[in-house]
JSON list of C-alpha atoms in Angstrom, two decimals:
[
{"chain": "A", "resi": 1, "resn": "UNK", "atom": "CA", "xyz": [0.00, 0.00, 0.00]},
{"chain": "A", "resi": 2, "resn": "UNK", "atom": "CA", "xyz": [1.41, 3.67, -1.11]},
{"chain": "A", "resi": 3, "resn": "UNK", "atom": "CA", "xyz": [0.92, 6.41, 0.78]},
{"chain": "A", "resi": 4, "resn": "UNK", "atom": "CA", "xyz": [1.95, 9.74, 0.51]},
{"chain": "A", "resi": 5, "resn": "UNK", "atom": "CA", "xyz": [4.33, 10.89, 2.82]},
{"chain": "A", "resi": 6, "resn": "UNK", "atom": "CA", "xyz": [3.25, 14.45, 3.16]},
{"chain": "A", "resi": 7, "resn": "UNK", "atom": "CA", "xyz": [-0.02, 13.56, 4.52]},
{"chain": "A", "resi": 8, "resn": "UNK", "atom": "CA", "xyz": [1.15, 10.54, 6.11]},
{"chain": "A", "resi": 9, "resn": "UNK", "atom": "CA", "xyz": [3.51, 12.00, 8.35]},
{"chain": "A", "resi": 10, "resn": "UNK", "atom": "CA", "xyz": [0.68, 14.17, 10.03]},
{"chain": "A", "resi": 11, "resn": "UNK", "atom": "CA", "xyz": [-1.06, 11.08, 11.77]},
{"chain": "A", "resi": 12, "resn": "UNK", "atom": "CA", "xyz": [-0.76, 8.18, 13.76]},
{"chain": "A", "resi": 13, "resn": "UNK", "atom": "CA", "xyz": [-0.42, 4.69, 12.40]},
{"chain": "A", "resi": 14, "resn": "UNK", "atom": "CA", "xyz": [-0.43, 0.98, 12.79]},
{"chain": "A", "resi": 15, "resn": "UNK", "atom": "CA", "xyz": [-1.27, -2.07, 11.23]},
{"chain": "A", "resi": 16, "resn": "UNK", "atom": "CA", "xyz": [-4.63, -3.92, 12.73]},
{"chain": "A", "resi": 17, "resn": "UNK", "atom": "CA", "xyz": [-4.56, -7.42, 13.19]},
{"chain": "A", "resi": 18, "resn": "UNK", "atom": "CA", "xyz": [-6.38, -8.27, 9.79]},
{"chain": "A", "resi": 19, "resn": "UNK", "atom": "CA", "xyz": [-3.37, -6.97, 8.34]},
{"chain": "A", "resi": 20, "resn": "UNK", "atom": "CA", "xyz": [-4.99, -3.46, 7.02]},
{"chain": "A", "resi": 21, "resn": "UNK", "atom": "CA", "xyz": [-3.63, -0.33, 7.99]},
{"chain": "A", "resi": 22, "resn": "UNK", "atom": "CA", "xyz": [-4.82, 2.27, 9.74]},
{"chain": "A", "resi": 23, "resn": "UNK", "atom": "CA", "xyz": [-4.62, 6.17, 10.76]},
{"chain": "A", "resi": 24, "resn": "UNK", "atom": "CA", "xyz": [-6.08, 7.62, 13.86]},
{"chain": "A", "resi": 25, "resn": "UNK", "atom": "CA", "xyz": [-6.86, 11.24, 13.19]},
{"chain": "A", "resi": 26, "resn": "UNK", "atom": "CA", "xyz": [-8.58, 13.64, 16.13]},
{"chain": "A", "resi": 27, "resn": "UNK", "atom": "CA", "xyz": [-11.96, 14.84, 15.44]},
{"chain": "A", "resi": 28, "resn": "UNK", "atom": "CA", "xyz": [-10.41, 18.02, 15.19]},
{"chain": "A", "resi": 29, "resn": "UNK", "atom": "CA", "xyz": [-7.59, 17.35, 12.66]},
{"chain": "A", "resi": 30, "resn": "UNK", "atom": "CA", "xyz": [-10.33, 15.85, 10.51]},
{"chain": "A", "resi": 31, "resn": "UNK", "atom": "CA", "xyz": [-11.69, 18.73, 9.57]},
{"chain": "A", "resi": 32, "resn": "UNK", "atom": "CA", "xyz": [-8.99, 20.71, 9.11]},
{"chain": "A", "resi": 33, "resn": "UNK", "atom": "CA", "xyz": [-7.07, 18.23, 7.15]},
{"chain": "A", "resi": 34, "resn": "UNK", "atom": "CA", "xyz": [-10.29, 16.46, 5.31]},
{"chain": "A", "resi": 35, "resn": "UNK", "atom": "CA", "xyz": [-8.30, 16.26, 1.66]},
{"chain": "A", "resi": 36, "resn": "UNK", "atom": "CA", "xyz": [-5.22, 14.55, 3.19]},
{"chain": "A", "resi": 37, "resn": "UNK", "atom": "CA", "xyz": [-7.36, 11.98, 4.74]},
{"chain": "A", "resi": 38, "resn": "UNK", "atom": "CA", "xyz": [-9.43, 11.53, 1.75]},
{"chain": "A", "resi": 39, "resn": "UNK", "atom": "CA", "xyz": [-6.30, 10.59, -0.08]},
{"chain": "A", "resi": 40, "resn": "UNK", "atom": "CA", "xyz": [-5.46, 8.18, 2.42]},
{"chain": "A", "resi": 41, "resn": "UNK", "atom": "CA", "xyz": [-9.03, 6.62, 1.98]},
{"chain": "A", "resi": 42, "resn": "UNK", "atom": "CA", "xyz": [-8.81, 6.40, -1.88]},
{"chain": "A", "resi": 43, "resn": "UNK", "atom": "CA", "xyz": [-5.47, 4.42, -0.70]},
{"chain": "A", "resi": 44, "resn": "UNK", "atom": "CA", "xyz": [-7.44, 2.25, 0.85]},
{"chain": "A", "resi": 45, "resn": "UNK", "atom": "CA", "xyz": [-5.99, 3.23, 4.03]},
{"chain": "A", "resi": 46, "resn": "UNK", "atom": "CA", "xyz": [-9.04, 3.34, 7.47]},
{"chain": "A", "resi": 47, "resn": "UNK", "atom": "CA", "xyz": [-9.23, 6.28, 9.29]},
{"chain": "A", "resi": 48, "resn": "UNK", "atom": "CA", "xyz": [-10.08, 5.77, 13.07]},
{"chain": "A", "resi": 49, "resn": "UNK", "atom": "CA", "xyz": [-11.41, 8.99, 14.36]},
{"chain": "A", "resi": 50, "resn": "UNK", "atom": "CA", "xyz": [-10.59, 9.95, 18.10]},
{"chain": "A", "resi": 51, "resn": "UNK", "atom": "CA", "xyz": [-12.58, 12.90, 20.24]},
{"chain": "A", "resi": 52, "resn": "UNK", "atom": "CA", "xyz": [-10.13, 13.37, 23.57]},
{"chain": "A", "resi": 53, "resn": "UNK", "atom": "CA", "xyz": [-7.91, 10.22, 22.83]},
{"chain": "A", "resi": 54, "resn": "UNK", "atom": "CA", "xyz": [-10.94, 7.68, 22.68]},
{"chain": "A", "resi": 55, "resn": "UNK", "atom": "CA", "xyz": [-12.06, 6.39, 19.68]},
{"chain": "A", "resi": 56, "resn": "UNK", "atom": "CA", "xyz": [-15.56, 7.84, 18.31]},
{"chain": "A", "resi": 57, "resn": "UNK", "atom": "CA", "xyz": [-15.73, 6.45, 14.65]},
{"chain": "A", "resi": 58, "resn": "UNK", "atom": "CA", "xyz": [-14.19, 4.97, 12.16]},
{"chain": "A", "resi": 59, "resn": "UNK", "atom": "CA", "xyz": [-14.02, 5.57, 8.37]},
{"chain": "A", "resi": 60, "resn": "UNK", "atom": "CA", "xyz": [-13.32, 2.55, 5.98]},
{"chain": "A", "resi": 61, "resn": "UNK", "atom": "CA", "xyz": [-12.29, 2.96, 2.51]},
{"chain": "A", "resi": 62, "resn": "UNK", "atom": "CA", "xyz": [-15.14, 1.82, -0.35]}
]
């Protein structure tokens, strides 16, 4: 999986344990950074979305 390393750099991320990887991304740095995470999406990347370090959401790619 490619990702690019501008927007990459920005968040936090592992590997799950199906393999698949994943970026956690604050509520807040969602929407201020909503095209670098839609990139990683089309990537096929999952964005796990956190609201004071617990997990609220998650995004999957389609």
């Amino acid at each position: 999986m490619m990702f690019n390393k501008e927007s990459s750099d920005k968040f936090a991320r592992y590997t799950n344990q199906n393999d698949e990887s994943v970026v956690r991304v604050s509520a807040s740095d969602l929407q201020q950074n909503l095209k670098e995470v839609t990139k990683l999406l089309t990537q096929g990347c999952f964005v796990e979305i956190t609201k004071h370090r617990r997990t609220i959401g998650m995004i999957v790619p389609y």
